[in-house]
mmCIF file of C-alpha atoms in Angstrom:
data_model
loop_
_atom_site.group_PDB
_atom_site.id
_atom_site.type_symbol
_atom_site.label_atom_id
_atom_site.label_comp_id
_atom_site.label_asym_id
_atom_site.label_seq_id
_atom_site.Cartn_x
_atom_site.Cartn_y
_atom_site.Cartn_z
ATOM 1 C CA SER A 1 27.786 23.357 7.426
ATOM 2 C CA GLN A 2 27.241 19.770 8.493
ATOM 3 C CA LYS A 3 23.636 18.644 8.631
ATOM 4 C CA ILE A 4 21.640 15.553 9.399
ATOM 5 C CA GLU A 5 18.058 15.692 8.259
ATOM 6 C CA GLN A 6 15.200 13.374 8.914
ATOM 7 C CA ASN A 7 12.770 14.830 6.490
ATOM 8 C CA SER A 8 9.595 13.564 8.092
ATOM 9 C CA GLU A 9 8.761 14.948 11.491
ATOM 10 C CA ALA A 10 5.932 12.465 11.799
ATOM 11 C CA LEU A 11 4.808 9.319 10.001
ATOM 12 C CA ASN A 12 1.452 7.623 10.505
ATOM 13 C CA ILE A 13 0.871 4.124 9.169
ATOM 14 C CA GLN A 14 -1.512 1.237 9.591
ATOM 15 C CA GLU A 15 -0.549 -1.836 11.578
ATOM 16 C CA GLY A 16 1.002 -4.520 9.412
ATOM 17 C CA LYS A 17 2.421 -2.101 6.859
ATOM 18 C CA THR A 18 6.094 -1.321 6.357
ATOM 19 C CA ALA A 19 7.330 1.955 7.792
ATOM 20 C CA THR A 20 10.179 3.641 5.925
ATOM 21 C CA LEU A 21 12.095 6.492 7.540
ATOM 22 C CA THR A 22 14.705 8.587 5.780
ATOM 23 C CA CYS A 23 17.917 10.141 7.016
ATOM 24 C CA ASN A 24 19.989 12.424 4.812
ATOM 25 C CA TYR A 25 23.264 14.059 5.643
ATOM 26 C CA THR A 26 25.519 16.672 4.090
ATOM 27 C CA ASN A 27 29.172 17.532 4.520
ATOM 28 C CA TYR A 28 29.987 14.333 6.376
ATOM 29 C CA SER A 29 31.889 11.255 5.341
ATOM 30 C CA PRO A 30 30.809 8.972 8.137
ATOM 31 C CA ALA A 31 32.409 5.614 8.659
ATOM 32 C CA TYR A 32 29.061 4.392 9.982
ATOM 33 C CA LEU A 33 25.563 5.488 10.822
ATOM 34 C CA GLN A 34 23.335 4.465 13.708
ATOM 35 C CA TRP A 35 19.618 4.327 14.378
ATOM 36 C CA TYR A 36 18.052 4.762 17.790
ATOM 37 C CA ARG A 37 14.572 4.529 19.213
ATOM 38 C CA GLN A 38 13.391 7.105 21.753
ATOM 39 C CA ASP A 39 10.181 6.845 23.728
ATOM 40 C CA PRO A 40 8.659 9.937 25.378
ATOM 41 C CA GLY A 41 10.625 11.039 28.429
ATOM 42 C CA ARG A 42 13.266 8.358 27.915
ATOM 43 C CA GLY A 43 16.802 8.208 26.596
ATOM 44 C CA PRO A 44 17.577 6.801 23.148
ATOM 45 C CA VAL A 45 17.931 3.047 22.770
ATOM 46 C CA PHE A 46 20.434 1.724 20.237
ATOM 47 C CA LEU A 47 18.912 -0.313 17.410
ATOM 48 C CA LEU A 48 21.335 -0.781 14.544
ATOM 49 C CA LEU A 49 24.703 0.370 13.254
ATOM 50 C CA ILE A 50 25.627 0.169 9.586
ATOM 51 C CA ARG A 51 29.122 0.761 8.270
ATOM 52 C CA GLU A 52 30.051 2.613 5.098
ATOM 53 C CA ASN A 53 31.032 -0.602 3.348
ATOM 54 C CA GLU A 54 27.690 -2.245 4.153
ATOM 55 C CA LYS A 55 24.762 -1.660 1.853
ATOM 56 C CA GLU A 56 22.150 -3.232 4.078
ATOM 57 C CA LYS A 57 21.736 -4.595 7.561
ATOM 58 C CA ARG A 58 18.881 -6.493 9.144
ATOM 59 C CA LYS A 59 17.745 -7.265 12.651
ATOM 60 C CA GLU A 60 14.461 -9.105 13.074
ATOM 61 C CA ARG A 61 11.816 -6.797 11.527
ATOM 62 C CA LEU A 62 14.260 -3.931 11.082
ATOM 63 C CA LYS A 63 16.264 -3.182 7.970
ATOM 64 C CA VAL A 64 18.691 -0.349 7.377
ATOM 65 C CA THR A 65 20.291 0.683 4.105
ATOM 66 C CA PHE A 66 23.215 3.053 3.653
ATOM 67 C CA ASP A 67 23.989 4.800 0.379
ATOM 68 C CA THR A 68 27.153 6.857 0.731
ATOM 69 C CA THR A 69 26.745 8.225 -2.806
ATOM 70 C CA LEU A 70 23.298 9.602 -2.071
ATOM 71 C CA LYS A 71 24.351 10.367 1.512
ATOM 72 C CA GLN A 72 21.218 8.686 2.711
ATOM 73 C CA SER A 73 20.082 5.937 5.033
ATOM 74 C CA LEU A 74 16.675 4.314 4.993
ATOM 75 C CA PHE A 75 15.224 2.598 8.049
ATOM 76 C CA HIS A 76 12.446 0.071 7.509
ATOM 77 C CA ILE A 77 10.160 -1.634 10.004
ATOM 78 C CA THR A 78 8.238 -4.470 8.391
ATOM 79 C CA ALA A 79 4.938 -5.823 9.716
ATOM 80 C CA SER A 80 4.682 -2.771 11.943
ATOM 81 C CA GLN A 81 2.909 -2.984 15.296
ATOM 82 C CA PRO A 82 1.437 -0.314 17.583
ATOM 83 C CA ALA A 83 4.317 -1.074 19.973
ATOM 84 C CA ASP A 84 6.684 0.254 17.323
ATOM 85 C CA SER A 85 5.243 3.740 17.855
ATOM 86 C CA ALA A 86 8.116 5.954 19.001
ATOM 87 C CA THR A 87 10.545 8.551 17.719
ATOM 88 C CA TYR A 88 13.388 7.152 15.639
ATOM 89 C CA LEU A 89 16.678 9.013 15.495
ATOM 90 C CA CYS A 90 19.540 8.617 13.099
ATOM 91 C CA ALA A 91 23.020 9.556 14.246
ATOM 92 C CA LEU A 92 26.532 9.879 12.878
ATOM 93 C CA ALA A 93 29.807 9.932 14.746
ATOM 94 C CA GLY A 94 30.680 13.318 13.346
ATOM 95 C CA GLY A 95 31.768 15.235 16.392
ATOM 96 C CA SER A 96 35.331 16.185 17.242
ATOM 97 C CA GLN A 97 35.129 14.079 20.413
ATOM 98 C CA GLY A 98 33.812 11.038 18.605
ATOM 99 C CA ASN A 99 30.382 11.991 19.845
ATOM 100 C CA LEU A 100 27.208 11.318 17.958
ATOM 101 C CA ILE A 101 25.431 13.990 15.943
ATOM 102 C CA PHE A 102 21.690 13.359 15.899
ATOM 103 C CA GLY A 103 18.875 14.176 13.536
ATOM 104 C CA LYS A 104 15.679 15.604 15.008
ATOM 105 C CA GLY A 105 13.934 12.288 14.687
ATOM 106 C CA THR A 106 10.793 11.007 13.032
ATOM 107 C CA LYS A 107 7.815 10.260 15.252
ATOM 108 C CA LEU A 108 6.223 7.047 14.042
ATOM 109 C CA SER A 109 2.634 6.237 14.949
ATOM 110 C CA VAL A 110 1.298 2.798 14.076
ATOM 111 C CA LYS A 111 -2.485 2.608 14.221
ATOM 112 C CA PRO A 112 -4.251 -0.691 14.944
ATOM 113 C CA GLY B 1 23.860 -5.798 28.185
ATOM 114 C CA ALA B 2 25.371 -2.409 28.829
ATOM 115 C CA VAL B 3 23.199 -0.420 31.224
ATOM 116 C CA VAL B 4 23.490 3.249 32.050
ATOM 117 C CA SER B 5 21.491 4.791 34.859
ATOM 118 C CA GLN B 6 20.758 8.396 35.720
ATOM 119 C CA HIS B 7 19.644 9.896 38.973
ATOM 120 C CA PRO B 8 17.349 11.628 39.559
ATOM 121 C CA SER B 9 14.912 10.877 36.757
ATOM 122 C CA TRP B 10 13.260 14.228 37.305
ATOM 123 C CA VAL B 11 13.869 17.262 39.458
ATOM 124 C CA ILE B 12 12.091 20.547 40.083
ATOM 125 C CA CYS B 13 14.055 23.359 41.653
ATOM 126 C CA LYS B 14 13.861 27.052 42.319
ATOM 127 C CA SER B 15 15.726 29.544 40.201
ATOM 128 C CA GLY B 16 19.217 30.183 41.561
ATOM 129 C CA THR B 17 19.742 26.771 43.110
ATOM 130 C CA SER B 18 22.177 24.098 41.944
ATOM 131 C CA VAL B 19 21.211 20.638 40.778
ATOM 132 C CA LYS B 20 23.456 17.586 40.479
ATOM 133 C CA ILE B 21 22.692 14.787 38.034
ATOM 134 C CA GLU B 22 24.493 11.456 38.246
ATOM 135 C CA CYS B 23 25.257 9.119 35.373
ATOM 136 C CA ARG B 24 26.443 5.601 36.142
ATOM 137 C CA SER B 25 27.530 2.719 33.955
ATOM 138 C CA LEU B 26 26.251 -0.270 35.897
ATOM 139 C CA ASP B 27 27.960 -3.256 34.337
ATOM 140 C CA PHE B 28 30.907 -1.876 32.425
ATOM 141 C CA GLN B 29 33.659 0.670 32.624
ATOM 142 C CA ALA B 30 33.204 3.777 30.535
ATOM 143 C CA THR B 31 36.321 5.760 29.766
ATOM 144 C CA THR B 32 34.212 8.359 28.014
ATOM 145 C CA MET B 33 30.812 9.730 28.912
ATOM 146 C CA PHE B 34 28.855 12.318 26.985
ATOM 147 C CA TRP B 35 26.272 14.784 28.272
ATOM 148 C CA TYR B 36 23.492 15.828 25.930
ATOM 149 C CA ARG B 37 20.579 18.212 26.295
ATOM 150 C CA GLN B 38 17.299 17.866 24.457
ATOM 151 C CA PHE B 39 14.579 20.511 24.153
ATOM 152 C CA PRO B 40 11.060 19.513 23.083
ATOM 153 C CA LYS B 41 10.871 18.306 19.487
ATOM 154 C CA GLN B 42 14.572 18.964 19.037
ATOM 155 C CA SER B 43 17.518 16.671 18.527
ATOM 156 C CA LEU B 44 19.964 15.753 21.245
ATOM 157 C CA MET B 45 22.668 18.390 21.424
ATOM 158 C CA LEU B 46 26.046 17.537 22.871
ATOM 159 C CA MET B 47 27.028 19.700 25.824
ATOM 160 C CA ALA B 48 30.322 18.154 26.854
ATOM 161 C CA THR B 49 32.534 15.106 26.668
ATOM 162 C CA SER B 50 33.805 13.676 29.906
ATOM 163 C CA ASN B 51 36.890 11.494 30.062
ATOM 164 C CA GLU B 52 37.747 9.718 33.293
ATOM 165 C CA GLY B 53 40.452 11.496 35.229
ATOM 166 C CA SER B 54 40.648 14.574 33.028
ATOM 167 C CA LYS B 55 38.792 17.804 32.489
ATOM 168 C CA ALA B 56 35.662 17.752 30.417
ATOM 169 C CA THR B 57 35.628 19.174 26.903
ATOM 170 C CA TYR B 58 32.726 21.549 26.388
ATOM 171 C CA GLU B 59 30.976 22.325 23.135
ATOM 172 C CA GLN B 60 30.900 25.853 21.850
ATOM 173 C CA GLY B 61 28.289 27.933 23.613
ATOM 174 C CA VAL B 62 28.123 25.746 26.724
ATOM 175 C CA GLU B 63 29.330 27.555 29.833
ATOM 176 C CA LYS B 64 31.762 25.345 31.706
ATOM 177 C CA ASP B 65 31.343 27.335 34.907
ATOM 178 C CA LYS B 66 27.610 26.817 34.809
ATOM 179 C CA PHE B 67 27.576 23.147 33.850
ATOM 180 C CA LEU B 68 30.187 21.483 36.033
ATOM 181 C CA ILE B 69 31.168 17.984 35.017
ATOM 182 C CA ASN B 70 33.100 15.535 37.142
ATOM 183 C CA HIS B 71 34.189 12.086 35.947
ATOM 184 C CA ALA B 72 36.000 10.772 38.985
ATOM 185 C CA SER B 73 35.690 7.074 38.229
ATOM 186 C CA LEU B 74 35.159 4.749 35.288
ATOM 187 C CA THR B 75 31.544 4.229 36.270
ATOM 188 C CA LEU B 76 30.364 7.645 37.396
ATOM 189 C CA SER B 77 30.064 11.083 35.850
ATOM 190 C CA THR B 78 28.144 13.967 37.378
ATOM 191 C CA LEU B 79 26.691 17.110 35.831
ATOM 192 C CA THR B 80 25.962 20.009 38.168
ATOM 193 C CA VAL B 81 23.806 22.826 36.872
ATOM 194 C CA THR B 82 24.826 25.783 38.996
ATOM 195 C CA SER B 83 22.531 28.728 39.663
ATOM 196 C CA ALA B 84 19.850 27.195 37.500
ATOM 197 C CA HIS B 85 17.433 29.441 35.625
ATOM 198 C CA PRO B 86 14.151 28.633 33.852
ATOM 199 C CA GLU B 87 15.919 28.549 30.476
ATOM 200 C CA ASP B 88 17.987 25.619 31.773
ATOM 201 C CA SER B 89 14.821 23.535 31.983
ATOM 202 C CA SER B 90 15.385 20.654 29.626
ATOM 203 C CA PHE B 91 15.906 16.905 29.314
ATOM 204 C CA TYR B 92 19.491 15.986 30.174
ATOM 205 C CA ILE B 93 20.801 12.670 28.874
ATOM 206 C CA CYS B 94 24.160 11.022 29.409
ATOM 207 C CA SER B 95 25.733 8.278 27.361
ATOM 208 C CA ALA B 96 28.718 6.040 27.866
ATOM 209 C CA ARG B 97 31.055 4.599 25.286
ATOM 210 C CA LEU B 98 32.414 1.091 25.611
ATOM 211 C CA ALA B 99 35.893 1.412 24.213
ATOM 212 C CA ARG B 100 36.785 -2.227 24.699
ATOM 213 C CA LEU B 101 34.051 -3.681 22.523
ATOM 214 C CA ALA B 102 34.519 -4.525 18.854
ATOM 215 C CA VAL B 103 31.862 -1.993 17.956
ATOM 216 C CA ARG B 104 33.670 0.508 20.073
ATOM 217 C CA ASP B 105 31.768 3.527 19.011
ATOM 218 C CA THR B 106 28.376 2.341 20.102
ATOM 219 C CA GLN B 107 27.062 4.538 22.851
ATOM 220 C CA TYR B 108 24.607 3.477 25.506
ATOM 221 C CA PHE B 109 22.288 6.094 26.855
ATOM 222 C CA GLY B 110 20.854 6.727 30.264
ATOM 223 C CA PRO B 111 17.106 7.194 30.722
ATOM 224 C CA GLY B 112 17.457 10.956 31.020
ATOM 225 C CA THR B 113 16.742 13.537 33.717
ATOM 226 C CA ARG B 114 13.932 16.049 33.316
ATOM 227 C CA LEU B 115 14.961 19.333 34.935
ATOM 228 C CA THR B 116 12.338 21.994 35.581
ATOM 229 C CA VAL B 117 13.484 25.296 37.015
ATOM 230 C CA LEU B 118 10.737 27.461 38.454
#
């Protein structure tokens, strides 16, 4: 069956360090992958989209990599800040309606 | 930017009553809207896909007679939870897809509606 796994439910790091979150998928051949941020009691907010022919994408302190051979995406936040604390979701457009299929998310906590 | 609103942001109701949740795209036209449900510490699960002017497509296991979806215009979709029960308590989130943009598959999400059924 198709699966998207974010193998860390929670990640705690110190302010200023780089946070690295992992997203693995099986039985998909996605044309692209997306990362979202979700704060408690709020809807997801789109961060980055990376296509299958892109190895890496950057946006300010964010960096996403996409390895279609490993079926894995890594999401990095450099120089992390307490304000970066949130749950980060990866998603693929794998549904029959073109809908997104989400991982469970990784809850990032950045300590001052 | 593309903004999606939901109303209400939270609602508490008695078991057996019906609750309507609105999802609006404020500054763009959305030909497709999606309704998701999220339980605590779980991923967003798609309930149904709503295309303007046509019947919604429901995911397997989602009762279409219980979760009524109407997408009467390009900026508004509604989800009505009929005869709500405590097990329907969840966080309901809609999203809208901007088909006209270059990155056409990006979805923009509403802030969510917390439903609590007593």
